[in-house]
Amino acid sequence: MTEPEKESEKQQGLSKEAWTAISAIAVALIGGVVTIFATIYNNEPPPSPSPSTSSSEPSTLSSSPSETTPVPTVLPSASVSAQKLSQALDTVNIDFSDSKLRDHLDNPFSNYPQFAEGCLKLLNNQRLKEKVYLDVIFWNYTRELGGKVTSDSPDGDLNTNILKAAMLRAYNTRNGSNALSFGDIVEPKQ
């Protein structure tokens, strides 16, 4: 190779082989990231073992219909308590802007279960006159606290005044009303 050809090759940068290797690595990394996110955010439970086993292996699978039922990703006790919590919220006219958000009541790492219980505790023997979204109340509450989503007191209680203001704001937003106080938006449970 002559001196001008060497100089020309240096100016071109990386060789075709280097670019091919870099491209292959990038594709593999992107594929890995996509696989990880698909696994994390996939709502389906992991595949369960096939019910058919060879005759030489002892079968430990039951013959009940639950064999085909997907394994829950949350402990049954958590699901039951989440269902009860959801029903309790319904009785006080609190629901969700997106039904998928109801799944957060099952998530032990979410602040929704504790927050929902705080709303129920505040309402006690009252209910909201009209429906209000829990996620909007939560957003208003955390925004008022500067994005802090933990409870404000050692015993896990929420700040009552901020929670009332968050409910009032969410109530007015959803229902197009101009209520001025928490007392304007609640009524006794029937």
mmCIF file of C-alpha atoms in Angstrom:
data_model
loop_
_atom_site.group_PDB
_atom_site.id
_atom_site.type_symbol
_atom_site.label_atom_id
_atom_site.label_comp_id
_atom_site.label_asym_id
_atom_site.label_seq_id
_atom_site.Cartn_x
_atom_site.Cartn_y
_atom_site.Cartn_z
ATOM 1 C CA MET A 1 0.000 0.000 0.000
ATOM 2 C CA THR A 2 1.366 3.393 -0.942
ATOM 3 C CA GLU A 3 1.672 6.291 1.467
ATOM 4 C CA PRO A 4 -1.365 8.180 0.028
ATOM 5 C CA GLU A 5 -3.523 5.009 0.296
ATOM 6 C CA LYS A 6 -2.538 4.549 3.965
ATOM 7 C CA GLU A 7 -3.336 8.189 4.649
ATOM 8 C CA SER A 8 -6.699 7.812 2.877
ATOM 9 C CA GLU A 9 -7.545 4.715 4.975
ATOM 10 C CA LYS A 10 -6.718 6.562 8.221
ATOM 11 C CA GLN A 11 -9.055 9.384 7.245
ATOM 12 C CA GLN A 12 -11.928 7.002 6.557
ATOM 13 C CA GLY A 13 -12.106 5.977 10.212
ATOM 14 C CA LEU A 14 -13.235 2.514 11.191
ATOM 15 C CA SER A 15 -13.088 -0.358 8.733
ATOM 16 C CA LYS A 16 -16.125 -2.215 7.421
ATOM 17 C CA GLU A 17 -15.344 -5.110 9.740
ATOM 18 C CA ALA A 18 -15.297 -2.817 12.777
ATOM 19 C CA TRP A 19 -18.624 -1.252 11.806
ATOM 20 C CA THR A 20 -20.114 -4.709 11.255
ATOM 21 C CA ALA A 21 -18.974 -5.798 14.718
ATOM 22 C CA ILE A 22 -20.318 -2.613 16.320
ATOM 23 C CA SER A 23 -23.657 -3.064 14.532
ATOM 24 C CA ALA A 24 -23.934 -6.679 15.679
ATOM 25 C CA ILE A 25 -23.226 -5.685 19.279
ATOM 26 C CA ALA A 26 -25.784 -2.853 19.097
ATOM 27 C CA VAL A 27 -28.454 -5.185 17.698
ATOM 28 C CA ALA A 28 -27.734 -7.747 20.415
ATOM 29 C CA LEU A 29 -27.940 -5.092 23.135
ATOM 30 C CA ILE A 30 -31.198 -3.693 21.786
ATOM 31 C CA GLY A 31 -32.643 -7.196 21.559
ATOM 32 C CA GLY A 32 -31.595 -7.883 25.137
ATOM 33 C CA VAL A 33 -33.132 -4.652 26.408
ATOM 34 C CA VAL A 34 -36.377 -5.334 24.530
ATOM 35 C CA THR A 35 -36.489 -8.853 25.987
ATOM 36 C CA ILE A 36 -35.919 -7.537 29.510
ATOM 37 C CA PHE A 37 -38.646 -4.905 29.182
ATOM 38 C CA ALA A 38 -41.045 -7.387 27.611
ATOM 39 C CA THR A 39 -40.441 -9.754 30.519
ATOM 40 C CA ILE A 40 -40.864 -7.033 33.141
ATOM 41 C CA TYR A 41 -43.957 -5.423 31.663
ATOM 42 C CA ASN A 42 -45.645 -8.546 30.338
ATOM 43 C CA ASN A 43 -48.920 -9.024 32.202
ATOM 44 C CA GLU A 44 -49.046 -12.730 31.492
ATOM 45 C CA PRO A 45 -47.658 -15.131 34.093
ATOM 46 C CA PRO A 46 -44.574 -17.153 33.160
ATOM 47 C CA PRO A 47 -45.295 -20.337 31.231
ATOM 48 C CA SER A 48 -46.189 -23.233 33.498
ATOM 49 C CA PRO A 49 -44.828 -26.742 33.044
ATOM 50 C CA SER A 50 -46.660 -28.945 30.590
ATOM 51 C CA PRO A 51 -49.235 -31.216 32.247
ATOM 52 C CA SER A 52 -48.051 -34.174 30.150
ATOM 53 C CA THR A 53 -45.187 -36.091 31.727
ATOM 54 C CA SER A 54 -43.413 -39.222 30.615
ATOM 55 C CA SER A 55 -44.565 -42.501 32.141
ATOM 56 C CA SER A 56 -41.148 -43.082 33.738
ATOM 57 C CA GLU A 57 -41.432 -39.884 35.813
ATOM 58 C CA PRO A 58 -43.715 -39.801 38.825
ATOM 59 C CA SER A 59 -46.454 -37.265 38.277
ATOM 60 C CA THR A 60 -46.739 -34.542 40.883
ATOM 61 C CA LEU A 61 -49.382 -32.588 39.024
ATOM 62 C CA SER A 62 -52.929 -32.761 40.253
ATOM 63 C CA SER A 63 -55.748 -33.674 37.953
ATOM 64 C CA SER A 64 -57.879 -30.755 39.086
ATOM 65 C CA PRO A 65 -59.141 -28.133 36.643
ATOM 66 C CA SER A 66 -56.767 -25.616 38.208
ATOM 67 C CA GLU A 67 -53.928 -27.197 36.216
ATOM 68 C CA THR A 68 -54.835 -24.970 33.295
ATOM 69 C CA THR A 69 -55.324 -21.884 35.464
ATOM 70 C CA PRO A 70 -52.360 -19.518 35.249
ATOM 71 C CA VAL A 71 -50.323 -19.194 38.406
ATOM 72 C CA PRO A 72 -51.113 -15.835 40.026
ATOM 73 C CA THR A 73 -48.214 -13.413 40.173
ATOM 74 C CA VAL A 74 -49.499 -12.036 43.492
ATOM 75 C CA LEU A 75 -50.207 -14.015 46.622
ATOM 76 C CA PRO A 76 -53.911 -14.906 46.905
ATOM 77 C CA SER A 77 -54.228 -13.087 50.237
ATOM 78 C CA ALA A 78 -52.992 -9.891 48.585
ATOM 79 C CA SER A 79 -55.490 -10.341 45.750
ATOM 80 C CA VAL A 80 -58.333 -10.857 48.200
ATOM 81 C CA SER A 81 -57.354 -7.782 50.201
ATOM 82 C CA ALA A 82 -56.980 -5.811 46.964
ATOM 83 C CA GLN A 83 -60.485 -6.885 45.933
ATOM 84 C CA LYS A 84 -61.864 -5.839 49.316
ATOM 85 C CA LEU A 85 -60.021 -2.540 49.084
ATOM 86 C CA SER A 86 -61.393 -1.970 45.586
ATOM 87 C CA GLN A 87 -64.939 -2.750 46.761
ATOM 88 C CA ALA A 88 -64.539 -0.418 49.738
ATOM 89 C CA LEU A 89 -63.380 2.351 47.393
ATOM 90 C CA ASP A 90 -66.419 1.750 45.177
ATOM 91 C CA THR A 91 -68.752 2.210 48.160
ATOM 92 C CA VAL A 92 -67.311 5.682 48.808
ATOM 93 C CA ASN A 93 -67.431 6.650 45.088
ATOM 94 C CA ILE A 94 -63.716 6.371 44.388
ATOM 95 C CA ASP A 95 -62.656 4.619 41.191
ATOM 96 C CA PHE A 96 -59.826 4.770 38.633
ATOM 97 C CA SER A 97 -59.375 6.776 35.440
ATOM 98 C CA ASP A 98 -57.988 3.610 33.823
ATOM 99 C CA SER A 99 -59.089 0.169 35.002
ATOM 100 C CA LYS A 100 -55.499 -1.094 34.687
ATOM 101 C CA LEU A 101 -54.541 1.211 37.564
ATOM 102 C CA ARG A 102 -56.677 -0.965 39.845
ATOM 103 C CA ASP A 103 -53.865 -3.532 39.584
ATOM 104 C CA HIS A 104 -51.703 -1.193 41.682
ATOM 105 C CA LEU A 105 -53.800 -2.196 44.700
ATOM 106 C CA ASP A 106 -52.182 -5.648 44.352
ATOM 107 C CA ASN A 107 -48.654 -4.282 44.150
ATOM 108 C CA PRO A 108 -46.863 -4.291 47.515
ATOM 109 C CA PHE A 109 -44.262 -1.874 46.113
ATOM 110 C CA SER A 110 -46.915 0.674 45.126
ATOM 111 C CA ASN A 111 -48.147 3.451 47.398
ATOM 112 C CA TYR A 112 -51.709 2.946 46.153
ATOM 113 C CA PRO A 113 -52.814 0.398 48.801
ATOM 114 C CA GLN A 114 -51.701 2.594 51.703
ATOM 115 C CA PHE A 115 -53.056 5.706 50.003
ATOM 116 C CA ALA A 116 -56.426 4.040 49.318
ATOM 117 C CA GLU A 117 -56.651 2.980 52.963
ATOM 118 C CA GLY A 118 -55.867 6.566 53.982
ATOM 119 C CA CYS A 119 -58.725 7.835 51.807
ATOM 120 C CA LEU A 120 -61.111 5.298 53.341
ATOM 121 C CA LYS A 121 -59.963 6.241 56.832
ATOM 122 C CA LEU A 122 -60.565 9.929 56.102
ATOM 123 C CA LEU A 123 -64.044 9.304 54.702
ATOM 124 C CA ASN A 124 -64.917 6.929 57.563
ATOM 125 C CA ASN A 125 -68.764 6.831 57.576
ATOM 126 C CA GLN A 126 -69.091 9.211 54.645
ATOM 127 C CA ARG A 127 -68.813 8.915 50.912
ATOM 128 C CA LEU A 128 -68.198 11.328 48.088
ATOM 129 C CA LYS A 129 -71.402 12.628 46.484
ATOM 130 C CA GLU A 130 -70.050 11.891 43.000
ATOM 131 C CA LYS A 131 -67.333 9.602 41.612
ATOM 132 C CA VAL A 132 -63.700 10.695 41.902
ATOM 133 C CA TYR A 133 -60.571 9.021 40.487
ATOM 134 C CA LEU A 134 -58.118 7.666 43.078
ATOM 135 C CA ASP A 135 -55.174 8.254 40.760
ATOM 136 C CA VAL A 136 -56.134 11.926 40.376
ATOM 137 C CA ILE A 137 -56.486 12.316 44.163
ATOM 138 C CA PHE A 138 -53.078 10.649 44.518
ATOM 139 C CA TRP A 139 -51.529 12.941 41.910
ATOM 140 C CA ASN A 140 -52.972 16.057 43.594
ATOM 141 C CA TYR A 141 -51.777 14.845 46.993
ATOM 142 C CA THR A 142 -48.225 14.078 45.900
ATOM 143 C CA ARG A 143 -47.997 17.287 43.866
ATOM 144 C CA GLU A 144 -48.917 19.266 46.978
ATOM 145 C CA LEU A 145 -46.125 17.473 48.840
ATOM 146 C CA GLY A 146 -43.587 18.248 46.123
ATOM 147 C CA GLY A 147 -43.575 14.740 44.652
ATOM 148 C CA LYS A 148 -43.071 12.991 47.979
ATOM 149 C CA VAL A 149 -45.195 9.844 48.032
ATOM 150 C CA THR A 150 -44.417 8.459 51.470
ATOM 151 C CA SER A 151 -46.685 8.861 54.450
ATOM 152 C CA ASP A 152 -46.152 11.958 56.525
ATOM 153 C CA SER A 153 -46.294 10.519 60.008
ATOM 154 C CA PRO A 154 -44.578 7.624 61.775
ATOM 155 C CA ASP A 155 -47.851 5.698 62.149
ATOM 156 C CA GLY A 156 -48.433 5.747 58.372
ATOM 157 C CA ASP A 157 -51.287 8.262 58.352
ATOM 158 C CA LEU A 158 -51.607 10.710 55.498
ATOM 159 C CA ASN A 159 -51.785 14.458 55.997
ATOM 160 C CA THR A 160 -55.533 14.960 56.445
ATOM 161 C CA ASN A 161 -55.704 18.579 55.295
ATOM 162 C CA ILE A 162 -53.684 17.924 52.154
ATOM 163 C CA LEU A 163 -55.750 14.798 51.418
ATOM 164 C CA LYS A 164 -59.017 16.744 51.786
ATOM 165 C CA ALA A 165 -57.712 19.437 49.429
ATOM 166 C CA ALA A 166 -56.575 16.770 46.934
ATOM 167 C CA MET A 167 -60.017 15.102 47.027
ATOM 168 C CA LEU A 168 -61.765 18.457 46.623
ATOM 169 C CA ARG A 169 -59.618 19.376 43.613
ATOM 170 C CA ALA A 170 -60.138 15.929 42.006
ATOM 171 C CA TYR A 171 -63.884 16.113 42.696
ATOM 172 C CA ASN A 172 -64.231 19.542 41.082
ATOM 173 C CA THR A 173 -62.123 18.517 38.091
ATOM 174 C CA ARG A 174 -64.043 15.330 37.315
ATOM 175 C CA ASN A 175 -67.523 16.614 38.062
ATOM 176 C CA GLY A 176 -67.187 20.158 36.725
ATOM 177 C CA SER A 177 -68.273 21.587 40.057
ATOM 178 C CA ASN A 178 -67.030 24.495 42.130
ATOM 179 C CA ALA A 179 -67.245 23.036 45.630
ATOM 180 C CA LEU A 180 -65.307 25.141 48.103
ATOM 181 C CA SER A 181 -64.843 22.781 51.023
ATOM 182 C CA PHE A 182 -64.503 19.094 51.769
ATOM 183 C CA GLY A 183 -67.893 19.197 53.515
ATOM 184 C CA ASP A 184 -69.499 20.218 50.205
ATOM 185 C CA ILE A 185 -68.465 16.995 48.455
ATOM 186 C CA VAL A 186 -69.281 14.341 51.072
ATOM 187 C CA GLU A 187 -72.485 12.826 52.396
ATOM 188 C CA PRO A 188 -73.306 10.076 54.898
ATOM 189 C CA LYS A 189 -72.988 6.513 53.609
ATOM 190 C CA GLN A 190 -76.355 5.012 52.761
#
